[in-house]
Amino acid sequence: MLNQLDRLSLEVEGRYATAQELQVLKDYFPTVNPRLSAYQKLRDGETEIIAKLETRMREKQPNIF
């Protein structure tokens, strides 16, 4: 999505965006809060998530690492 926003900002440089171009923004912005929430949960829980995954993998295959 960030690539689309970057491309859009370059394409509309010096002019107003068309309705079609603005639709990209309209489609994206309602999902910003859930996306940020998911990002923050993953960021904040990374250590615990990886530790749990490693434990599960070692239970299934003790010599995996």
PDB file of C-alpha atoms in Angstrom:
ATOM      1  CA  MET A   1       0.000   0.000   0.000  1.00  0.00           C
ATOM      2  CA  LEU A   2       2.816   2.397   0.764  1.00  0.00           C
ATOM      3  CA  ASN A   3       4.064   1.922  -2.790  1.00  0.00           C
ATOM      4  CA  GLN A   4       0.648   2.965  -4.086  1.00  0.00           C
ATOM      5  CA  LEU A   5       0.644   6.061  -1.879  1.00  0.00           C
ATOM      6  CA  ASP A   6       4.167   6.934  -2.967  1.00  0.00           C
ATOM      7  CA  ARG A   7       3.254   6.488  -6.631  1.00  0.00           C
ATOM      8  CA  LEU A   8       0.090   8.542  -6.195  1.00  0.00           C
ATOM      9  CA  SER A   9       1.986  11.402  -4.575  1.00  0.00           C
ATOM     10  CA  LEU A  10       4.404  11.466  -7.518  1.00  0.00           C
ATOM     11  CA  GLU A  11       1.673  11.213 -10.148  1.00  0.00           C
ATOM     12  CA  VAL A  12      -0.403  14.080  -8.763  1.00  0.00           C
ATOM     13  CA  GLU A  13       2.518  16.408  -8.115  1.00  0.00           C
ATOM     14  CA  GLY A  14       1.492  19.888  -9.238  1.00  0.00           C
ATOM     15  CA  ARG A  15      -2.165  19.030  -9.878  1.00  0.00           C
ATOM     16  CA  TYR A  16      -5.303  17.861  -8.144  1.00  0.00           C
ATOM     17  CA  ALA A  17      -5.909  14.132  -7.933  1.00  0.00           C
ATOM     18  CA  THR A  18      -8.717  12.608  -9.982  1.00  0.00           C
ATOM     19  CA  ALA A  19     -11.678  10.882  -8.362  1.00  0.00           C
ATOM     20  CA  GLN A  20     -10.154   7.528  -9.297  1.00  0.00           C
ATOM     21  CA  GLU A  21      -6.830   8.475  -7.723  1.00  0.00           C
ATOM     22  CA  LEU A  22      -8.578   9.670  -4.565  1.00  0.00           C
ATOM     23  CA  GLN A  23     -10.377   6.339  -4.320  1.00  0.00           C
ATOM     24  CA  VAL A  24      -7.058   4.744  -3.372  1.00  0.00           C
ATOM     25  CA  LEU A  25      -6.951   7.011  -0.324  1.00  0.00           C
ATOM     26  CA  LYS A  26     -10.610   6.461   0.495  1.00  0.00           C
ATOM     27  CA  ASP A  27     -10.054   2.708   0.421  1.00  0.00           C
ATOM     28  CA  TYR A  28      -6.891   2.868   2.518  1.00  0.00           C
ATOM     29  CA  PHE A  29      -7.716   5.253   5.338  1.00  0.00           C
ATOM     30  CA  PRO A  30     -10.548   3.234   6.926  1.00  0.00           C
ATOM     31  CA  THR A  31      -8.019   0.443   7.475  1.00  0.00           C
ATOM     32  CA  VAL A  32      -5.289   2.573   9.071  1.00  0.00           C
ATOM     33  CA  ASN A  33      -6.347   2.033  12.691  1.00  0.00           C
ATOM     34  CA  PRO A  34      -6.665  -1.768  12.444  1.00  0.00           C
ATOM     35  CA  ARG A  35      -3.357  -1.926  10.553  1.00  0.00           C
ATOM     36  CA  LEU A  36      -1.587   0.186  13.170  1.00  0.00           C
ATOM     37  CA  SER A  37      -3.105  -1.862  15.967  1.00  0.00           C
ATOM     38  CA  ALA A  38      -1.903  -5.116  14.400  1.00  0.00           C
ATOM     39  CA  TYR A  39       1.544  -3.628  13.814  1.00  0.00           C
ATOM     40  CA  GLN A  40       1.818  -2.451  17.422  1.00  0.00           C
ATOM     41  CA  LYS A  41       0.671  -5.805  18.825  1.00  0.00           C
ATOM     42  CA  LEU A  42       3.245  -7.642  16.727  1.00  0.00           C
ATOM     43  CA  ARG A  43       5.967  -5.158  17.625  1.00  0.00           C
ATOM     44  CA  ASP A  44       5.184  -5.250  21.337  1.00  0.00           C
ATOM     45  CA  GLY A  45       4.761  -9.021  21.486  1.00  0.00           C
ATOM     46  CA  GLU A  46       7.591 -10.016  19.154  1.00  0.00           C
ATOM     47  CA  THR A  47       9.830 -11.548  21.825  1.00  0.00           C
ATOM     48  CA  GLU A  48       7.018 -13.585  23.362  1.00  0.00           C
ATOM     49  CA  ILE A  49       5.642 -14.661  19.971  1.00  0.00           C
ATOM     50  CA  ILE A  50       9.039 -15.872  18.766  1.00  0.00           C
ATOM     51  CA  ALA A  51       9.754 -17.647  22.072  1.00  0.00           C
ATOM     52  CA  LYS A  52       6.423 -19.500  21.922  1.00  0.00           C
ATOM     53  CA  LEU A  53       7.007 -20.446  18.299  1.00  0.00           C
ATOM     54  CA  GLU A  54      10.504 -21.699  19.075  1.00  0.00           C
ATOM     55  CA  THR A  55       9.163 -23.788  21.973  1.00  0.00           C
ATOM     56  CA  ARG A  56       6.504 -25.372  19.765  1.00  0.00           C
ATOM     57  CA  MET A  57       8.993 -26.101  17.010  1.00  0.00           C
ATOM     58  CA  ARG A  58      11.472 -27.669  19.455  1.00  0.00           C
ATOM     59  CA  GLU A  59       8.680 -29.864  20.859  1.00  0.00           C
ATOM     60  CA  LYS A  60       7.978 -31.180  17.375  1.00  0.00           C
ATOM     61  CA  GLN A  61      11.598 -31.361  16.228  1.00  0.00           C
ATOM     62  CA  PRO A  62      14.121 -31.133  19.090  1.00  0.00           C
ATOM     63  CA  ASN A  63      17.099 -30.694  16.741  1.00  0.00           C
ATOM     64  CA  ILE A  64      15.531 -28.068  14.498  1.00  0.00           C
ATOM     65  CA  PHE A  65      17.909 -25.292  15.531  1.00  0.00           C
TER      66      PHE A  65
END
